[in-house]
Coordinates of C-alpha atoms and ligand atoms in Angstrom, one line a residue:
M1183 CA -118.1 216.8 81.3
T1184 CA -121.8 217.5 81.4
D1185 CA -124.5 214.7 81.5
N1186 CA -125.3 214.9 77.8
V1187 CA -121.7 214.4 76.4
Y1188 CA -120.6 210.9 75.8
S1189 CA -117.0 209.8 75.3
T1190 CA -117.3 207.0 72.8
I1191 CA -115.7 205.1 69.8
C1192 CA -116.9 205.3 66.2
P1193 CA -118.8 202.1 65.1
G1194 CA -117.7 202.6 61.5
C1195 CA -114.7 200.2 61.5
N1196 CA -112.1 198.5 63.7
F1197 CA -109.7 201.5 63.6
G1198 CA -111.1 202.5 66.9
C1199 CA -111.5 206.3 66.5
G1200 CA -112.4 208.1 69.7
L1201 CA -114.9 211.0 69.7
Y1202 CA -117.6 212.7 71.8
I1203 CA -121.3 212.6 71.0
R1204 CA -123.1 215.6 72.4
E1205 CA -126.9 215.4 72.9
N1206 CA -128.0 218.9 72.5
G1207 CA -131.5 218.7 71.0
A1208 CA -129.9 217.2 67.9
L1209 CA -126.8 215.0 68.1
E1210 CA -123.4 216.5 67.4
V1211 CA -120.0 215.0 67.0
D1212 CA -117.1 216.6 69.0
F1213 CA -113.4 215.7 68.4
R1214 CA -111.5 213.9 71.1
K1215 CA -107.9 214.9 70.6
S1216 CA -106.7 212.6 73.4
S1217 CA -107.8 209.5 71.6
P1218 CA -104.7 207.5 70.8
A1219 CA -106.1 205.9 67.6
N1220 CA -107.0 209.0 65.8
A1221 CA -106.0 212.1 67.8
G1222 CA -109.5 213.6 67.2
K1223 CA -109.6 213.2 63.4
L1224 CA -112.6 211.5 61.9
C1225 CA -113.5 210.3 58.4
R1226 CA -116.7 211.0 56.5
F1227 CA -118.5 208.2 58.3
G1228 CA -117.4 209.3 61.7
M1229 CA -118.7 212.8 60.9
S1230 CA -122.1 211.3 59.8
L1231 CA -122.7 209.6 63.2
P1232 CA -125.6 211.9 64.1
K1233 CA -127.4 210.6 61.1
I1234 CA -126.5 207.0 61.8
F1235 CA -127.7 207.3 65.4
A1236 CA -131.1 208.5 64.5
P1237 CA -133.7 207.1 67.0
I1238 CA -134.9 203.6 66.4
R1239 CA -138.1 202.1 67.9
P1240 CA -138.8 198.6 69.2
M1241 CA -141.2 196.8 66.9
V1242 CA -143.0 193.5 66.7
D1243 CA -144.6 192.7 63.2
G1244 CA -144.6 196.4 62.3
K1245 CA -146.2 197.5 65.6
E1246 CA -144.4 199.8 68.0
T1247 CA -143.9 198.3 71.4
T1248 CA -141.4 198.5 74.4
L1249 CA -137.9 197.1 74.4
E1250 CA -138.9 194.6 77.0
E1251 CA -141.9 193.4 75.1
A1252 CA -139.9 193.1 71.9
A1253 CA -137.3 191.0 73.7
K1254 CA -139.9 188.8 75.3
E1255 CA -141.6 188.1 72.0
A1256 CA -138.2 187.4 70.5
A1257 CA -137.5 184.9 73.3
K1258 CA -140.9 183.2 72.6
R1259 CA -140.2 182.8 68.9
I1260 CA -136.7 181.6 69.4
S1261 CA -138.0 179.0 71.8
A1262 CA -140.7 177.9 69.4
S1263 CA -138.2 177.6 66.6
K1264 CA -135.7 175.5 68.6
G1265 CA -133.4 173.6 66.4
S1266 CA -133.7 176.0 63.5
V1267 CA -132.4 179.3 65.0
G1268 CA -129.2 181.0 64.1
F1269 CA -127.5 183.8 66.0
L1270 CA -125.4 186.3 64.0
S1271 CA -122.9 188.6 65.7
L1272 CA -120.3 190.4 63.7
G1273 CA -118.6 192.4 66.4
N1274 CA -120.3 195.7 66.3
T1275 CA -121.0 195.9 70.0
T1276 CA -119.3 195.5 73.4
S1277 CA -117.2 192.5 74.3
E1278 CA -119.5 192.0 77.3
E1279 CA -122.5 191.6 74.9
L1280 CA -120.5 189.3 72.7
L1281 CA -119.8 187.0 75.6
A1282 CA -123.6 187.1 76.4
I1283 CA -124.7 186.1 72.9
Q1284 CA -122.2 183.2 72.9
K1285 CA -124.0 181.8 76.0
I1286 CA -127.4 182.1 74.3
A1287 CA -126.3 180.8 70.9
E1288 CA -124.3 177.8 72.0
S1289 CA -123.5 175.9 68.8
S1290 CA -125.6 178.2 66.5
L1291 CA -123.3 181.2 66.5
Y1292 CA -122.4 182.7 63.1
T1293 CA -119.7 185.3 63.1
G1294 CA -117.4 187.3 60.8
M1295 CA -114.9 184.4 60.5
V1296 CA -114.1 183.2 57.0
A1297 CA -114.2 179.5 56.5
G1298 CA -111.3 177.5 55.1
L1299 CA -108.4 179.4 56.6
P1300 CA -105.7 177.6 58.7
E1301 CA -106.3 178.0 62.4
D1302 CA -102.7 179.0 63.0
T1303 CA -103.4 182.2 61.0
Y1304 CA -106.3 183.3 63.2
Q1305 CA -104.2 185.5 65.5
T1306 CA -102.5 187.2 62.6
L1307 CA -105.8 187.8 60.9
N1308 CA -107.5 189.2 63.8
I1309 CA -105.1 191.2 65.9
G1310 CA -103.4 193.9 64.0
I1311 CA -100.1 195.6 64.7
P1312 CA -99.7 199.0 66.6
Y1313 CA -100.2 201.9 64.2
S1314 CA -96.8 203.2 65.2
E1315 CA -95.3 200.2 63.4
I1316 CA -97.0 201.3 60.2
E1317 CA -95.6 204.8 60.6
A1318 CA -92.1 203.2 61.0
A1319 CA -92.3 200.8 58.1
K1320 CA -89.9 201.1 55.2
H1321 CA -92.0 199.4 52.5
I1322 CA -95.8 199.3 52.8
V1323 CA -97.9 197.2 50.5
L1324 CA -101.7 197.9 50.3
F1325 CA -104.1 195.2 49.3
M1326 CA -107.1 197.6 49.7
D1327 CA -108.2 201.1 49.1
P1328 CA -107.4 203.1 52.3
Y1329 CA -109.2 206.2 51.2
E1330 CA -112.5 204.4 50.7
Q1331 CA -112.3 201.5 53.2
Y1332 CA -110.3 202.7 56.3
P1333 CA -109.8 206.4 55.8
L1334 CA -107.9 207.1 59.1
I1335 CA -105.1 204.8 58.0
V1336 CA -104.2 207.3 55.3
R1337 CA -102.6 209.7 57.9
R1338 CA -100.4 206.9 59.2
L1339 CA -99.4 206.0 55.6
L1340 CA -98.6 209.6 54.7
F1341 CA -96.5 209.9 57.9
A1342 CA -94.5 206.8 56.9
K1343 CA -94.1 208.1 53.3
N1344 CA -92.8 211.4 54.6
K1345 CA -90.2 209.5 56.5
G1346 CA -89.1 207.8 53.3
A1347 CA -91.3 204.7 53.1
K1348 CA -92.1 203.3 49.7
I1349 CA -95.8 202.5 49.2
S1350 CA -96.9 199.8 46.7
A1351 CA -100.6 199.3 46.0
V1352 CA -102.0 196.0 44.7
W1353 CA -105.4 197.3 43.8
W1354 CA -107.9 197.7 41.0
K1355 CA -107.1 201.3 40.5
D1356 CA -104.1 203.6 41.0
L1357 CA -104.0 205.1 44.5
P1358 CA -102.6 208.6 44.7
L1359 CA -100.3 207.9 47.6
A1360 CA -98.7 204.9 46.0
D1361 CA -95.2 205.0 44.5
E1362 CA -96.0 201.8 42.6
N1363 CA -99.4 200.5 41.4
I1364 CA -99.8 196.8 40.6
R1365 CA -103.1 195.2 39.5
P1366 CA -104.3 192.3 41.7
L1367 CA -104.0 189.8 38.8
D1368 CA -100.3 191.0 38.2
V1369 CA -99.3 190.4 41.8
S1370 CA -96.3 188.3 40.7
K1371 CA -94.7 191.7 39.8
L1372 CA -94.6 192.6 43.5
A1373 CA -91.2 192.5 45.1
L1374 CA -91.3 191.9 48.8
S1375 CA -88.6 191.7 51.5
K1376 CA -88.4 191.3 55.2
D1377 CA -88.7 195.1 55.4
S1378 CA -92.1 195.0 53.8
L1379 CA -95.4 195.4 55.7
I1380 CA -98.5 194.2 54.0
I1381 CA -101.8 195.9 54.9
A1382 CA -104.9 194.0 53.8
D1383 CA -108.6 193.9 54.5
Y1384 CA -110.2 191.0 56.2
N1385 CA -114.0 190.9 56.4
P1386 CA -116.8 188.4 56.6
L1387 CA -117.1 188.3 52.7
S1388 CA -113.4 188.0 52.1
D1389 CA -112.4 185.4 49.5
T1390 CA -110.6 182.5 51.3
E1391 CA -108.1 182.0 48.5
Q1392 CA -107.3 185.7 48.3
V1393 CA -106.7 185.9 52.1
K1394 CA -104.5 182.8 51.9
S1395 CA -102.6 184.2 49.0
V1396 CA -101.6 187.4 50.9
L1397 CA -100.7 185.4 53.9
A1398 CA -98.5 183.2 51.7
L1399 CA -96.9 186.2 50.1
A1400 CA -95.9 187.6 53.5
K1401 CA -94.8 184.2 54.8
N1402 CA -92.6 183.5 51.7
A1403 CA -90.9 186.9 51.9
G1404 CA -90.5 187.0 55.7
A1405 CA -92.6 190.2 55.5
R1406 CA -95.0 191.4 58.2
I1407 CA -98.7 191.5 57.5
T1408 CA -101.7 193.1 59.2
F1409 CA -105.3 193.1 58.4
L1410 CA -107.8 195.9 58.9
K1411 CA -111.4 194.9 59.7
P1412 CA -114.8 196.5 59.3
F1413 CA -116.6 196.4 62.7
A1414 CA -115.8 198.5 65.8
N1415 CA -115.1 195.4 67.9
S1416 CA -114.0 192.9 65.2
T1417 CA -110.8 192.2 67.2
G1418 CA -112.8 191.8 70.4
A1419 CA -115.2 189.4 68.6
Y1420 CA -112.2 187.2 67.8
L1421 CA -110.7 187.3 71.3
M1422 CA -114.0 186.7 73.0
A1423 CA -114.9 183.7 70.8
K1424 CA -111.4 182.1 70.8
G1425 CA -111.9 178.4 71.1
I1426 CA -115.7 178.7 70.7
K1427 CA -117.5 176.8 67.9
Q1428 CA -118.6 179.4 65.4
K1429 CA -119.7 179.3 61.8
S1430 CA -119.1 181.6 58.8
I1431 CA -121.5 183.8 56.8
S1432 CA -121.2 181.5 53.8
Q1433 CA -122.4 178.7 56.0
L1434 CA -125.3 180.8 57.3
V1435 CA -126.4 181.6 53.7
E1436 CA -126.3 177.9 52.9
D1437 CA -128.2 177.0 56.1
I1438 CA -130.9 179.5 55.4
N1439 CA -131.2 178.5 51.8
N1440 CA -131.5 174.8 52.6
G1441 CA -134.1 175.5 55.4
A1442 CA -131.9 174.5 58.4
I1443 CA -132.2 178.0 59.8
K1444 CA -135.6 179.6 59.8
T1445 CA -135.3 182.2 62.6
L1446 CA -132.3 184.5 62.6
F1447 CA -131.3 186.7 65.6
C1448 CA -128.9 189.4 64.7
L1449 CA -127.0 191.3 67.4
E1450 CA -125.9 194.7 66.2
S1451 CA -125.4 193.2 62.7
D1452 CA -127.3 194.1 59.6
P1453 CA -127.7 191.1 57.4
S1454 CA -128.7 193.1 54.3
A1455 CA -125.0 193.9 53.8
L1456 CA -124.2 190.2 53.7
F1457 CA -126.9 188.2 52.1
P1458 CA -128.9 188.3 48.9
S1459 CA -132.4 189.5 49.6
E1460 CA -133.8 186.2 48.3
T1461 CA -132.0 184.4 51.1
L1462 CA -133.4 186.8 53.8
A1463 CA -136.9 186.3 52.3
K1464 CA -136.7 182.6 53.2
L1465 CA -136.6 183.3 56.9
S1466 CA -139.8 182.9 58.9
N1467 CA -138.5 185.3 61.6
L1468 CA -135.8 187.9 61.3
I1469 CA -135.0 189.4 64.7
I1470 CA -132.6 192.3 64.9
Q1471 CA -131.3 193.7 68.2
A1472 CA -129.6 197.0 67.5
G1473 CA -129.0 200.6 68.6
Q1474 CA -129.1 202.0 65.1
Q1475 CA -131.7 201.6 62.3
P1476 CA -131.1 198.3 60.4
S1477 CA -131.8 198.4 56.7
S1478 CA -133.3 195.0 56.6
K1479 CA -137.0 194.6 57.3
A1480 CA -137.2 192.6 60.5
N1481 CA -140.2 190.9 62.1
I1482 CA -138.9 192.0 65.5
V1483 CA -136.6 195.0 66.2
I1484 CA -135.2 195.0 69.8
A1485 CA -134.1 198.7 69.8
N1486 CA -131.6 199.1 72.5
E1487 CA -129.4 202.1 73.2
P1488 CA -126.9 203.3 70.6
L1489 CA -123.3 202.3 71.0
Y1490 CA -122.4 205.7 72.4
K1491 CA -124.7 205.2 75.4
K1492 CA -123.5 201.6 76.2
K1493 CA -121.3 200.5 79.0
G1494 CA -118.6 198.1 78.0
T1495 CA -115.3 197.3 76.3
L1496 CA -114.2 197.5 72.6
I1497 CA -110.9 196.3 71.3
N1498 CA -109.5 198.1 68.3
N1499 CA -107.4 196.7 65.4
E1500 CA -104.1 197.3 67.3
G1501 CA -105.6 195.2 70.2
R1502 CA -106.0 198.3 72.3
A1503 CA -108.8 197.9 74.9
Q1504 CA -111.2 200.9 75.0
S1505 CA -113.9 201.6 77.5
L1506 CA -117.2 203.1 76.3
G1507 CA -117.9 206.1 78.5
C1508 CA -121.5 205.5 79.4
A1509 CA -123.7 203.4 81.7
G1510 CA -126.2 201.8 79.3
T1511 CA -127.0 198.1 79.7
D1512 CA -130.3 197.9 77.9
G1513 CA -128.7 195.7 75.2
L1514 CA -127.3 193.3 77.8
D1515 CA -130.6 193.3 79.7
A1516 CA -132.5 192.4 76.5
L1517 CA -130.1 189.5 75.9
G1518 CA -130.8 188.4 79.5
I1519 CA -134.6 188.3 78.7
I1520 CA -133.7 186.1 75.7
A1521 CA -131.4 183.9 77.8
G1522 CA -134.0 183.6 80.6
A1523 CA -131.5 184.8 83.1
K1524 CA -130.1 188.3 83.8
F1525 CA -126.4 188.9 82.8
D1526 CA -124.2 190.6 85.3
F1527 CA -122.1 193.3 83.7
D1528 CA -119.3 193.2 86.2
T1529 CA -118.9 189.4 85.9
L1530 CA -118.7 189.7 82.1
N1531 CA -116.3 192.6 82.3
E1532 CA -114.0 190.5 84.4
S1533 CA -114.1 187.7 81.8
V1534 CA -113.4 190.3 79.0
K1535 CA -110.3 191.5 80.8
K1536 CA -109.2 187.9 81.4
A1537 CA -109.6 187.1 77.7
I1538 CA -107.3 190.1 76.8
G1539 CA -104.9 189.3 79.7
I1540 CA -105.3 192.7 81.4
T1541 CA -106.4 193.8 84.8
T1542 CA -107.4 197.4 83.8
V1543 CA -108.8 198.8 80.6
D1544 CA -106.4 201.5 79.6
E1545 CA -106.7 202.8 76.0
F1546 CA -103.2 204.2 76.2
T1547 CA -101.5 200.9 76.6
I1548 CA -101.6 198.1 74.0
P1549 CA -101.7 194.7 75.8
K1550 CA -99.0 192.2 74.8
Y1551 CA -100.3 189.6 72.4
D1552 CA -98.7 186.4 71.1
R1553 CA -97.9 186.8 67.4
P1554 CA -97.3 183.2 66.5
A1555 CA -95.8 182.3 63.1
Y1556 CA -98.1 180.4 60.9
G1557 CA -97.2 177.5 58.7
A1558 CA -96.6 177.4 54.9
I1559 CA -99.8 178.1 52.9
Q1560 CA -100.7 177.0 49.4
A1561 CA -102.9 179.5 47.6
S1562 CA -103.9 179.9 44.1
I1563 CA -104.7 183.4 42.7
K1564 CA -107.8 182.9 40.8
S1565 CA -108.1 184.7 37.5
L1566 CA -111.3 186.6 36.8
D1567 CA -113.7 184.1 35.3
T1568 CA -115.5 186.9 33.5
K1569 CA -114.6 189.5 31.0
T1570 CA -116.1 192.4 32.9
A1571 CA -116.7 192.7 36.7
L1572 CA -118.3 195.0 39.2
V1573 CA -116.1 195.1 42.3
S1574 CA -117.8 196.2 45.6
V1575 CA -115.3 198.2 47.6
Y1576 CA -116.8 197.6 51.1
N1577 CA -116.7 200.7 53.3
P1578 CA -118.3 201.7 56.6
F1579 CA -121.4 203.0 54.9
M1580 CA -121.9 199.7 53.1
W1581 CA -121.4 197.5 56.2
S1582 CA -123.9 199.7 58.0
G1583 CA -126.4 199.5 55.1
L1584 CA -126.6 203.3 55.2
A1585 CA -127.3 205.5 52.3
D1586 CA -124.3 207.4 51.0
D1587 CA -123.9 210.0 48.3
N1588 CA -121.5 207.9 46.2
D1589 CA -124.2 206.6 43.8
F1590 CA -121.9 206.0 40.9
V1591 CA -119.4 203.5 39.5
E1592 CA -115.8 204.2 38.5
L1593 CA -114.4 202.9 35.2
N1594 CA -111.4 203.9 33.1
Q1595 CA -111.3 206.2 30.0
R1596 CA -110.7 203.3 27.6
S1597 CA -113.9 201.6 28.8
V1598 CA -115.8 204.9 28.5
Q1599 CA -114.6 205.3 24.9
A1600 CA -115.3 201.7 24.0
L1601 CA -118.8 202.0 25.2
K1602 CA -119.2 205.4 23.7
L1603 CA -120.5 206.8 26.9
M1604 CA -121.4 210.5 26.9
K1605 CA -120.3 212.8 29.7
G1606 CA -123.0 213.1 32.3
A1607 CA -124.9 210.0 30.9
T1608 CA -125.2 206.7 32.6
V1609 CA -123.8 203.2 32.0
K1610 CA -126.2 200.2 31.9
I1611 CA -124.9 197.3 34.0
S1612 CA -126.5 193.9 33.6
S1613 CA -126.1 190.8 35.7
N1614 CA -128.1 187.6 35.7
G1615 CA -131.1 189.1 34.1
S1616 CA -131.1 192.3 36.3
A1617 CA -130.1 195.6 34.8
I1618 CA -129.4 199.0 36.4
E1619 CA -128.3 202.3 35.1
K1620 CA -125.7 204.2 37.1
K1621 CA -123.8 207.4 36.7
F1622 CA -120.0 206.9 36.2
R1623 CA -116.8 208.6 37.0
V1624 CA -113.6 208.2 35.0
A1625 CA -110.8 206.9 37.2
P1626 CA -107.5 205.1 36.7
V1627 CA -109.2 201.7 37.1
Q1628 CA -108.1 198.4 35.5
D1629 CA -109.6 197.6 32.1
N1630 CA -113.0 195.9 32.3
I1631 CA -113.4 196.6 36.0
L1632 CA -116.1 198.8 37.6
L1633 CA -115.6 199.9 41.2
A1634 CA -118.5 200.8 43.4
G1635 CA -118.5 202.1 47.0
K1636 CA -122.2 201.3 47.2
R1637 CA -124.3 198.2 46.7
F1638 CA -126.9 198.4 43.9
G1639 CA -128.8 195.1 44.6
I1640 CA -127.3 193.1 41.7
E1641 CA -124.1 192.0 43.5
K1642 CA -123.2 188.3 43.9
G1643 CA -120.5 188.8 46.5
I1644 CA -117.5 191.1 46.2
I1645 CA -116.9 190.5 42.5
T1646 CA -119.9 190.3 40.3
P1647 CA -119.7 189.4 36.6
V1648 CA -121.5 192.0 34.6
E1649 CA -122.1 193.2 31.0
L1650 CA -122.0 196.9 30.1
S1651 CA -123.8 198.9 27.6
R1652 CA -124.8 202.5 27.1
Ligands
SF4_989 S1 -115.2 204.8 60.1 FE1 -113.3 203.9 60.9 S2 -111.8 205.4 60.2 FE2 -113.8 206.4 60.0 S3 -114.0 207.6 61.9 FE3 -115.0 205.6 62.2 S4 -113.5 204.3 63.2 FE4 -112.4 206.1 62.3

């Protein structure tokens, strides 16, 4: 391998796809066929990495500076705001940096955990099953759109299907690979057995009752369940923070809105995908430390190296520990400036291995994890409290706050006819006094539901009540 080729992991989701990034004037993506998670295959997001890793500059109040100066200024403002500082870390960076931010944040750490879930479900929620178990399943039930949200799972699903697995989808639109399509509000029609494997999505904006209800379905049927997650190191974030006091995104929004948090430090986490802009506007200081361009306007940008140049450990959805193949510690060093004491990579790396229960990071071996049974769960499936709703189908582009070309909504033929929408025209979507016009595509979607793989700025969470007109 030459000096300008990096063996790395895609930051698009927790699937853990391995690839090479080649610096050759411009950035190029090369396939890494030896990668156990994806055997070299990449989705649209993985193929877009050169765009995603466009250079980013350290800034303080709009003025370009050095990484060190940006980190020093951040340290100064954090110290001056003592008592009203929050630290946000979703898990889009190395486990070593995640341990470092915990030491800085102490009791002000906000993570991707969802509030209100029983603690005995945490391990099930955060550590998925080996993908080989998906390929061997007899009945797979999808509570998400694999094509849009976690594209590399589709290959595993097709493999299972070719071996005779039945695939049921509990989703807002019919999925082409499903043998049976059930709408989320008709979930009582779903028949599960101990041979069923439920695959669901668990992300920082997940609805607590919805997560509880799929956990309860699996528990009651004796079925297996696994959750896919949106950030490259979501599983590592859980393992590193086990037993540490942490707060949810909904708590952070509340704390910013009521003035308890005035300075927010985000580690490789873009808050614009999570919060309404009016919440972000209440902050006195938004400090973002990242290796890729955030879409939020920050007072301070601590621009460290992109993920593909970092040294450290990621843990994919299966619990597989993966080493990033480079030597960069700019991010860790910047965290050291904020902490007022340098972090030693090797010490943190030893702690990471201890937390996983391994002595060597070997991506070809999945460490053994406890998979404790969780207790009975009461959950109530909420009916939609609105006639029409816009459903945001969160995907890697949305979590990264990156522009994508899917600037349209999907709705069904009946809705198009009822609204008398013309081919090639737009649909007007109104919510809480805001209105936008969007192109539409006809798809086999539930009546009165619009699906969008992009945020338009009118959303109020994952499901937004809307009114439609032409
Ligand atoms: S976004 Fe996820 S599925 Fe797509 S290439 Fe990256 S890790 Fe793989």
